[in-house]
Amino acid sequence: MCTIFNRTIYDVVYQLQQEAPHPRRVTCTCEVENRPKYYGREYHGMISREEADHLLSVAEGSYLIRESQRQPGTYTLALRFGNQTRNFRLYYDGKHFVGEKRFESIHDLVTDGLITLYIETKAAEYIAKMTINPIYEHVGYTTLNREPALKKPAPVTRDTPDGKEPHGDDSGLEQRLTSLVRRATLKENDRAPKYEKVHNFKVHTFRGPHWCEYCANFMWGLIAQGVKCAGLKSEGLYRVSGFSDLIEDVKLSFDRDGEKADISVNVYEDINIITGALKLYFRDLPIPVITYDAYPRFIEAAKLAEPDERLEALHEALKLLPPAHYETLKYLMAHLKRVTQNEKDNLMNAENLGIVFGPTLMRAPDLDAMTALNDIRYQRQVVESLIKNEDILF
């Protein structure tokens, strides 16, 4: 019940994220003298709040940067949201920021801000539930659940006249252009192990959901060590379940030790324990590896009878996946292809693996039970085709 409850919350918030206004840069039509080199045509120089408000009134998500008239040399990000212009003191130290979180570009900062403001407006109740019901609570992740020692967040400095506090309709508003979902769910961030990775799930690296950092240690441990290919000849590999208490031990090991977790045969002799932990991890992701947005295209591809057409449709569907999801799927399919190459011993062909991994990697965005039931065979066909054509599709 807890798993279903949490998934429902994340499904709703994910859909809201997709509905958030998109950034609309309001460009300056004339050349502005002394424009900072790290700002683009969105910089309008020293214009008044009233003029900025007029320029931004064209659409939700419109934004520009102006220099403060009262405090020359300081800059303000003006952003249109909720039919109001919001003003934020803007900083640059090699990256752009208005609070704790840094961004490579103004566009990324505004994107994050609009999503945050939209979710704050539409889903306050859900966010509160996410804070008290973390996704890992029901699967035993200790470091993401224990009471953290929080740093006091850096305050967001508003551009206000003569250093006075904001007043009027803005009074009491907490306007933080940092990821709300990240704040609500990764309070442990300061104490959790840190890993320097070329590829990570953070939203400012890949355009994935705000809570992709949930993947935490477990996913990176599996990717860093690899799904060990010991036991490839084991009969019923991925179909046979391991002991649940030992699978729990594997999860806790990754939570505690990250990529240094020891899942060698010396510790876990039964390969089904490792495969069981991997399957369970994928099932518990808030957003499946094959995302809700891409799901319909994959199902449509599976329904095509002509093999070449199906392959082309799958190729196009894969383009819809965020890079982190794509790379994870690519890695997993290469491994499962190796599993099928030992079919004579393990009795696991692409069809059998499709039955196992279809519902694990894909979940219908529609919560209707009948729709989900009808899609099961197509989910199996999707994974089966991805495995068989791994060398072509990836």
Tab-separated table of C-alpha atoms in Angstrom:
chain	number	residue	atom	x	y	z
A	1	MET	CA	0.000	0.000	0.000
A	2	CYS	CA	2.836	2.368	0.863
A	3	THR	CA	4.466	1.782	-2.532
A	4	ILE	CA	1.235	2.565	-4.386
A	5	PHE	CA	0.662	5.650	-2.215
A	6	ASN	CA	4.119	7.041	-2.910
A	7	ARG	CA	3.939	6.317	-6.633
A	8	THR	CA	0.612	8.166	-6.844
A	9	ILE	CA	2.172	11.236	-5.224
A	10	TYR	CA	5.156	11.216	-7.558
A	11	ASP	CA	2.995	10.565	-10.604
A	12	VAL	CA	0.919	13.658	-9.797
A	13	VAL	CA	3.923	15.882	-9.131
A	14	TYR	CA	5.694	14.623	-12.245
A	15	GLN	CA	2.662	15.490	-14.373
A	16	LEU	CA	2.536	18.948	-12.786
A	17	GLN	CA	6.196	19.432	-13.610
A	18	GLN	CA	5.405	18.735	-17.248
A	19	GLU	CA	2.568	21.295	-17.164
A	20	ALA	CA	4.677	24.124	-15.713
A	21	PRO	CA	5.115	27.256	-17.863
A	22	HIS	CA	8.109	27.220	-20.180
A	23	PRO	CA	10.755	29.974	-20.099
A	24	ARG	CA	10.196	32.801	-22.598
A	25	ARG	CA	13.186	35.086	-22.930
A	26	VAL	CA	12.281	38.735	-23.528
A	27	THR	CA	15.174	40.049	-25.592
A	28	CYS	CA	16.384	43.624	-25.659
A	29	THR	CA	16.039	45.157	-29.124
A	30	CYS	CA	18.906	47.609	-28.702
A	31	GLU	CA	22.542	47.261	-27.736
A	32	VAL	CA	23.089	47.865	-24.020
A	33	GLU	CA	26.382	49.378	-22.897
A	34	ASN	CA	28.395	47.648	-20.188
A	35	ARG	CA	26.385	44.453	-20.409
A	36	PRO	CA	28.040	41.760	-18.249
A	37	LYS	CA	29.649	39.165	-20.495
A	38	TYR	CA	27.811	36.310	-18.777
A	39	TYR	CA	24.359	37.691	-19.700
A	40	GLY	CA	22.789	37.532	-23.137
A	41	ARG	CA	20.082	39.473	-24.945
A	42	GLU	CA	17.767	38.978	-21.974
A	43	TYR	CA	19.737	41.796	-20.281
A	44	HIS	CA	17.930	45.153	-20.561
A	45	GLY	CA	20.200	47.402	-18.547
A	46	MET	CA	18.920	49.865	-15.952
A	47	ILE	CA	15.171	49.837	-16.545
A	48	SER	CA	12.469	50.400	-13.934
A	49	ARG	CA	10.279	47.766	-12.308
A	50	GLU	CA	7.286	49.244	-14.119
A	51	GLU	CA	8.959	48.949	-17.516
A	52	ALA	CA	10.031	45.390	-16.759
A	53	ASP	CA	6.488	44.536	-15.703
A	54	HIS	CA	5.152	45.883	-18.998
A	55	LEU	CA	7.671	43.903	-21.065
A	56	LEU	CA	6.894	40.686	-19.201
A	57	SER	CA	3.116	40.971	-19.434
A	58	VAL	CA	3.076	39.192	-22.800
A	59	ALA	CA	3.003	35.632	-21.390
A	60	GLU	CA	3.532	33.380	-18.389
A	61	GLY	CA	7.150	32.319	-18.058
A	62	SER	CA	8.538	35.503	-19.602
A	63	TYR	CA	11.789	36.683	-18.060
A	64	LEU	CA	14.468	39.338	-18.369
A	65	ILE	CA	17.442	40.672	-16.418
A	66	ARG	CA	17.793	44.288	-15.376
A	67	GLU	CA	20.253	46.357	-13.376
A	68	SER	CA	18.860	47.781	-10.156
A	69	GLN	CA	18.266	51.543	-10.295
A	70	ARG	CA	18.595	51.904	-6.523
A	71	GLN	CA	21.698	49.723	-6.229
A	72	PRO	CA	23.758	50.040	-9.434
A	73	GLY	CA	26.033	47.089	-10.063
A	74	THR	CA	23.485	44.594	-8.750
A	75	TYR	CA	21.201	42.609	-11.027
A	76	THR	CA	17.639	41.372	-10.819
A	77	LEU	CA	15.931	38.464	-12.534
A	78	ALA	CA	12.365	39.520	-13.323
A	79	LEU	CA	10.044	36.593	-13.965
A	80	ARG	CA	6.357	36.415	-14.889
A	81	PHE	CA	4.355	33.827	-12.969
A	82	GLY	CA	0.740	33.753	-11.804
A	83	ASN	CA	0.016	36.995	-13.689
A	84	GLN	CA	2.530	38.763	-11.464
A	85	THR	CA	6.112	39.850	-11.951
A	86	ARG	CA	8.457	38.271	-9.403
A	87	ASN	CA	11.842	39.901	-8.761
A	88	PHE	CA	14.907	38.003	-7.531
A	89	ARG	CA	18.395	39.273	-6.776
A	90	LEU	CA	20.688	37.509	-9.246
A	91	TYR	CA	24.291	36.451	-8.645
A	92	TYR	CA	27.110	34.962	-10.691
A	93	ASP	CA	30.265	33.198	-9.478
A	94	GLY	CA	30.977	31.169	-12.588
A	95	LYS	CA	27.410	29.894	-12.416
A	96	HIS	CA	24.090	31.684	-12.030
A	97	PHE	CA	22.137	31.537	-8.788
A	98	VAL	CA	19.523	33.265	-6.646
A	99	GLY	CA	19.763	30.840	-3.723
A	100	GLU	CA	21.815	27.728	-2.971
A	101	LYS	CA	21.502	25.989	-6.308
A	102	ARG	CA	23.835	26.936	-9.182
A	103	PHE	CA	23.020	26.760	-12.896
A	104	GLU	CA	25.080	26.800	-16.066
A	105	SER	CA	22.630	29.102	-17.839
A	106	ILE	CA	19.879	31.583	-17.049
A	107	HIS	CA	17.500	29.417	-19.074
A	108	ASP	CA	18.123	26.452	-16.769
A	109	LEU	CA	17.677	28.613	-13.676
A	110	VAL	CA	14.354	29.981	-14.935
A	111	THR	CA	13.162	26.511	-15.956
A	112	ASP	CA	13.849	25.216	-12.461
A	113	GLY	CA	12.203	28.256	-10.905
A	114	LEU	CA	9.017	27.991	-12.948
A	115	ILE	CA	8.652	24.316	-12.108
A	116	THR	CA	9.226	25.034	-8.428
A	117	LEU	CA	6.708	27.878	-8.324
A	118	TYR	CA	4.132	25.876	-10.274
A	119	ILE	CA	4.406	22.837	-8.011
A	120	GLU	CA	4.298	25.057	-4.910
A	121	THR	CA	1.075	26.551	-6.232
A	122	LYS	CA	-0.636	23.386	-7.434
A	123	ALA	CA	0.636	20.615	-5.184
A	124	ALA	CA	1.424	21.933	-1.717
A	125	GLU	CA	-0.488	19.061	-0.124
A	126	TYR	CA	1.389	16.452	-2.145
A	127	ILE	CA	4.744	18.032	-1.338
A	128	ALA	CA	3.923	17.900	2.360
A	129	LYS	CA	3.161	14.187	2.013
A	130	MET	CA	6.438	13.649	0.157
A	131	THR	CA	8.316	15.253	3.027
A	132	ILE	CA	6.830	12.944	5.642
A	133	ASN	CA	6.630	9.853	3.410
A	134	PRO	CA	10.021	9.530	1.661
A	135	ILE	CA	10.098	7.061	-1.203
A	136	TYR	CA	12.776	4.906	0.420
A	137	GLU	CA	11.001	4.579	3.756
A	138	HIS	CA	9.260	1.358	2.818
A	139	VAL	CA	12.357	-0.286	1.383
A	140	GLY	CA	14.677	0.219	4.347
A	141	TYR	CA	17.118	2.900	3.226
A	142	THR	CA	18.642	4.165	6.433
A	143	THR	CA	20.736	7.189	5.525
A	144	LEU	CA	17.947	8.723	3.498
A	145	ASN	CA	15.513	8.291	6.389
A	146	ARG	CA	17.399	9.186	9.535
A	147	GLU	CA	16.929	12.640	11.017
A	148	PRO	CA	19.451	14.879	9.240
A	149	ALA	CA	21.541	17.704	10.589
A	150	LEU	CA	20.368	20.399	8.230
A	151	LYS	CA	22.381	23.367	7.166
A	152	LYS	CA	20.475	26.593	7.275
A	153	PRO	CA	19.636	27.346	3.632
A	154	ALA	CA	21.087	30.445	2.063
A	155	PRO	CA	18.389	33.115	1.968
A	156	VAL	CA	17.090	34.439	-1.314
A	157	THR	CA	17.805	38.142	-1.513
A	158	ARG	CA	14.935	40.091	-2.985
A	159	ASP	CA	15.510	43.316	-4.908
A	160	THR	CA	13.647	45.701	-2.604
A	161	PRO	CA	13.771	49.509	-2.313
A	162	ASP	CA	16.467	50.864	0.013
A	163	GLY	CA	17.034	47.473	1.588
A	164	LYS	CA	13.498	47.414	3.064
A	165	GLU	CA	11.540	44.215	3.480
A	166	PRO	CA	9.000	43.302	0.786
A	167	HIS	CA	5.420	44.292	1.496
A	168	GLY	CA	1.956	44.093	-0.022
A	169	ASP	CA	0.967	40.934	-1.895
A	170	ASP	CA	4.504	39.534	-1.726
A	171	SER	CA	4.598	39.552	2.081
A	172	GLY	CA	5.447	36.166	3.532
A	173	LEU	CA	6.195	34.529	0.189
A	174	GLU	CA	9.103	32.094	0.226
A	175	GLN	CA	10.310	32.519	-3.339
A	176	ARG	CA	13.171	30.079	-3.632
A	177	LEU	CA	14.324	29.251	-7.132
A	178	THR	CA	15.788	25.974	-5.909
A	179	SER	CA	14.277	22.596	-6.522
A	180	LEU	CA	11.350	22.212	-4.142
A	181	VAL	CA	11.186	18.478	-4.557
A	182	ARG	CA	14.915	18.193	-3.941
A	183	ARG	CA	14.549	20.165	-0.714
A	184	ALA	CA	11.591	18.104	0.429
A	185	THR	CA	13.100	14.707	-0.218
A	186	LEU	CA	16.869	14.933	-0.066
A	187	LYS	CA	17.280	16.633	3.305
A	188	GLU	CA	20.089	14.167	3.927
A	189	ASN	CA	22.106	15.674	1.085
A	190	ASP	CA	24.838	17.209	3.240
A	191	ARG	CA	25.607	13.923	4.995
A	192	ALA	CA	25.096	11.429	2.187
A	193	PRO	CA	28.223	10.105	0.418
A	194	LYS	CA	29.298	12.214	-2.534
A	195	TYR	CA	30.493	10.758	-5.837
A	196	GLU	CA	32.061	12.642	-8.693
A	197	LYS	CA	30.470	11.255	-11.848
A	198	VAL	CA	30.642	12.280	-15.477
A	199	HIS	CA	26.971	11.290	-15.675
A	200	ASN	CA	24.475	11.935	-12.938
A	201	PHE	CA	20.734	12.209	-12.609
A	202	LYS	CA	20.654	15.787	-11.324
A	203	VAL	CA	18.211	17.993	-13.171
A	204	HIS	CA	20.822	20.635	-14.032
A	205	THR	CA	22.869	17.993	-15.883
A	206	PHE	CA	20.067	16.124	-17.603
A	207	ARG	CA	16.542	17.281	-18.242
A	208	GLY	CA	14.974	14.716	-15.962
A	209	PRO	CA	12.455	14.979	-13.144
A	210	HIS	CA	13.466	17.100	-10.151
A	211	TRP	CA	13.639	14.109	-7.840
A	212	CYS	CA	16.004	11.989	-9.982
A	213	GLU	CA	18.581	12.343	-7.201
A	214	TYR	CA	16.517	9.720	-5.382
A	215	CYS	CA	18.601	7.205	-7.301
A	216	ALA	CA	21.285	7.984	-4.700
A	217	ASN	CA	23.851	5.321	-3.887
A	218	PHE	CA	22.010	2.237	-5.064
A	219	MET	CA	21.944	2.975	-8.792
A	220	TRP	CA	25.487	4.264	-8.869
A	221	GLY	CA	26.767	1.240	-7.022
A	222	LEU	CA	25.203	-1.047	-9.591
A	223	ILE	CA	26.489	0.972	-12.528
A	224	ALA	CA	29.982	1.359	-11.087
A	225	GLN	CA	30.394	-2.303	-10.208
A	226	GLY	CA	28.250	-3.590	-13.022
A	227	VAL	CA	25.626	-6.287	-12.808
A	228	LYS	CA	28.147	-9.027	-12.317
A	229	CYS	CA	28.069	-11.613	-15.035
A	230	ALA	CA	28.946	-14.431	-12.676
A	231	GLY	CA	26.093	-16.908	-12.816
A	232	LEU	CA	25.143	-16.221	-16.431
A	233	LYS	CA	24.603	-19.932	-16.889
A	234	SER	CA	22.350	-20.182	-13.813
A	235	GLU	CA	19.000	-21.707	-14.765
A	236	GLY	CA	16.116	-19.248	-14.563
A	237	LEU	CA	18.364	-16.195	-14.165
A	238	TYR	CA	16.158	-13.159	-13.340
A	239	ARG	CA	13.068	-15.401	-13.269
A	240	VAL	CA	13.947	-17.207	-10.036
A	241	SER	CA	13.607	-15.119	-6.867
A	242	GLY	CA	16.252	-14.949	-4.141
A	243	PHE	CA	15.618	-14.852	-0.402
A	244	SER	CA	13.888	-11.577	0.463
A	245	ASP	CA	15.891	-10.951	3.644
A	246	LEU	CA	19.176	-11.238	1.739
A	247	ILE	CA	17.858	-8.975	-1.014
A	248	GLU	CA	17.161	-6.468	1.745
A	249	ASP	CA	20.777	-6.840	2.888
A	250	VAL	CA	21.982	-5.964	-0.616
A	251	LYS	CA	19.861	-2.805	-0.661
A	252	LEU	CA	21.131	-1.706	2.714
A	253	SER	CA	24.695	-2.453	1.643
A	254	PHE	CA	24.395	-0.073	-1.295
A	255	ASP	CA	22.769	2.520	0.922
A	256	ARG	CA	25.625	2.275	3.398
A	257	ASP	CA	28.648	1.769	1.121
A	258	GLY	CA	27.579	3.143	-2.264
A	259	GLU	CA	29.694	1.912	-5.161
A	260	LYS	CA	32.014	0.138	-2.720
A	261	ALA	CA	29.257	-2.280	-1.710
A	262	ASP	CA	30.528	-5.851	-1.916
A	263	ILE	CA	28.145	-8.032	-3.918
A	264	SER	CA	30.765	-10.599	-4.845
A	265	VAL	CA	30.145	-14.338	-4.827
A	266	ASN	CA	32.105	-14.531	-1.578
A	267	VAL	CA	29.346	-12.571	0.162
A	268	TYR	CA	26.274	-13.604	-1.843
A	269	GLU	CA	26.740	-17.041	-3.319
A	270	ASP	CA	23.217	-17.150	-4.764
A	271	ILE	CA	23.146	-14.986	-7.914
A	272	ASN	CA	19.358	-14.700	-7.581
A	273	ILE	CA	19.841	-12.400	-4.594
A	274	ILE	CA	21.701	-9.890	-6.765
A	275	THR	CA	19.241	-10.134	-9.647
A	276	GLY	CA	16.348	-9.804	-7.203
A	277	ALA	CA	17.804	-6.615	-5.731
A	278	LEU	CA	18.242	-5.135	-9.201
A	279	LYS	CA	14.666	-5.918	-10.237
A	280	LEU	CA	13.299	-4.502	-7.007
A	281	TYR	CA	15.301	-1.330	-7.415
A	282	PHE	CA	13.911	-0.681	-10.883
A	283	ARG	CA	10.364	-1.360	-9.688
A	284	ASP	CA	10.736	1.175	-6.866
A	285	LEU	CA	11.962	4.080	-8.998
A	286	PRO	CA	9.528	7.021	-8.691
A	287	ILE	CA	9.718	7.451	-12.471
A	288	PRO	CA	10.305	4.249	-14.481
A	289	VAL	CA	13.366	3.825	-16.678
A	290	ILE	CA	10.998	4.082	-19.670
A	291	THR	CA	9.329	7.309	-18.593
A	292	TYR	CA	5.618	8.069	-18.533
A	293	ASP	CA	6.020	10.585	-21.366
A	294	ALA	CA	7.699	8.044	-23.638
A	295	TYR	CA	5.506	5.100	-22.610
A	296	PRO	CA	2.736	5.535	-25.259
A	297	ARG	CA	5.281	5.640	-28.103
A	298	PHE	CA	6.888	2.387	-26.965
A	299	ILE	CA	3.486	0.685	-26.702
A	300	GLU	CA	2.515	1.941	-30.169
A	301	ALA	CA	5.776	0.565	-31.553
A	302	ALA	CA	5.110	-2.858	-30.031
A	303	LYS	CA	1.723	-3.003	-31.760
A	304	LEU	CA	3.276	-2.723	-35.228
A	305	ALA	CA	3.287	-6.049	-37.071
A	306	GLU	CA	6.055	-5.257	-39.578
A	307	PRO	CA	9.470	-5.864	-37.911
A	308	ASP	CA	11.260	-3.045	-39.738
A	309	GLU	CA	8.514	-0.565	-38.879
A	310	ARG	CA	8.561	-1.686	-35.262
A	311	LEU	CA	12.329	-1.238	-35.095
A	312	GLU	CA	12.134	2.254	-36.569
A	313	ALA	CA	9.350	3.207	-34.156
A	314	LEU	CA	11.376	1.952	-31.187
A	315	HIS	CA	14.361	3.947	-32.412
A	316	GLU	CA	12.241	7.114	-32.426
A	317	ALA	CA	10.736	6.298	-29.024
A	318	LEU	CA	14.196	5.944	-27.485
A	319	LYS	CA	14.952	9.529	-28.491
A	320	LEU	CA	12.241	10.678	-26.084
A	321	LEU	CA	14.063	9.322	-23.038
A	322	PRO	CA	16.138	11.713	-20.914
A	323	PRO	CA	19.873	10.942	-21.292
A	324	ALA	CA	20.148	9.362	-17.834
A	325	HIS	CA	17.255	7.000	-18.557
A	326	TYR	CA	18.598	6.194	-22.012
A	327	GLU	CA	22.087	5.344	-20.739
A	328	THR	CA	20.668	3.162	-17.974
A	329	LEU	CA	18.458	1.280	-20.429
A	330	LYS	CA	21.348	0.886	-22.870
A	331	TYR	CA	23.569	-0.578	-20.162
A	332	LEU	CA	20.883	-2.966	-18.952
A	333	MET	CA	19.958	-4.185	-22.441
A	334	ALA	CA	23.610	-4.964	-23.204
A	335	HIS	CA	23.723	-7.074	-20.053
A	336	LEU	CA	20.461	-8.872	-20.845
A	337	LYS	CA	21.741	-9.582	-24.350
A	338	ARG	CA	24.665	-11.410	-22.743
A	339	VAL	CA	22.183	-13.359	-20.644
A	340	THR	CA	20.378	-14.567	-23.786
A	341	GLN	CA	23.666	-15.696	-25.302
A	342	ASN	CA	23.745	-18.333	-22.558
A	343	GLU	CA	20.171	-19.457	-23.177
A	344	LYS	CA	21.211	-23.086	-23.638
A	345	ASP	CA	22.196	-23.200	-19.962
A	346	ASN	CA	20.038	-20.583	-18.235
A	347	LEU	CA	16.876	-21.182	-20.339
A	348	MET	CA	16.283	-17.422	-20.502
A	349	ASN	CA	15.678	-16.070	-23.989
A	350	ALA	CA	14.628	-12.531	-24.923
A	351	GLU	CA	10.937	-13.388	-24.624
A	352	ASN	CA	11.348	-14.741	-21.088
A	353	LEU	CA	13.359	-11.704	-20.037
A	354	GLY	CA	10.719	-9.472	-21.606
A	355	ILE	CA	8.103	-11.080	-19.365
A	356	VAL	CA	10.263	-10.351	-16.316
A	357	PHE	CA	11.459	-6.842	-17.183
A	358	GLY	CA	8.462	-5.454	-19.098
A	359	PRO	CA	6.458	-4.422	-16.009
A	360	THR	CA	9.706	-3.622	-14.183
A	361	LEU	CA	10.957	-1.007	-16.645
A	362	MET	CA	7.581	0.323	-17.813
A	363	ARG	CA	4.471	1.508	-15.982
A	364	ALA	CA	1.333	2.841	-17.619
A	365	PRO	CA	0.839	6.551	-16.829
A	366	ASP	CA	-2.900	5.873	-16.757
A	367	LEU	CA	-3.818	4.396	-13.388
A	368	ASP	CA	-6.759	2.520	-14.945
A	369	ALA	CA	-6.277	-1.136	-14.025
A	370	MET	CA	-7.766	-2.504	-17.255
A	371	THR	CA	-5.457	-0.386	-19.418
A	372	ALA	CA	-2.433	-1.507	-17.434
A	373	LEU	CA	-3.510	-5.141	-17.742
A	374	ASN	CA	-3.985	-4.891	-21.498
A	375	ASP	CA	-0.544	-3.327	-21.911
A	376	ILE	CA	1.359	-6.162	-20.220
A	377	ARG	CA	1.919	-8.158	-23.411
A	378	TYR	CA	3.117	-5.049	-25.252
A	379	GLN	CA	5.503	-4.227	-22.413
A	380	ARG	CA	6.964	-7.692	-22.816
A	381	GLN	CA	7.302	-7.205	-26.580
A	382	VAL	CA	9.046	-3.850	-26.110
A	383	VAL	CA	11.743	-5.279	-23.848
A	384	GLU	CA	12.081	-8.390	-26.003
A	385	SER	CA	12.698	-6.234	-29.088
A	386	LEU	CA	15.155	-3.992	-27.241
A	387	ILE	CA	17.178	-7.024	-26.180
A	388	LYS	CA	17.153	-8.720	-29.583
A	389	ASN	CA	18.126	-5.508	-31.386
A	390	GLU	CA	20.375	-4.022	-28.703
A	391	ASP	CA	23.316	-3.686	-31.102
A	392	ILE	CA	21.174	-1.764	-33.608
A	393	LEU	CA	19.014	0.414	-31.347
A	394	PHE	CA	21.759	1.551	-28.990
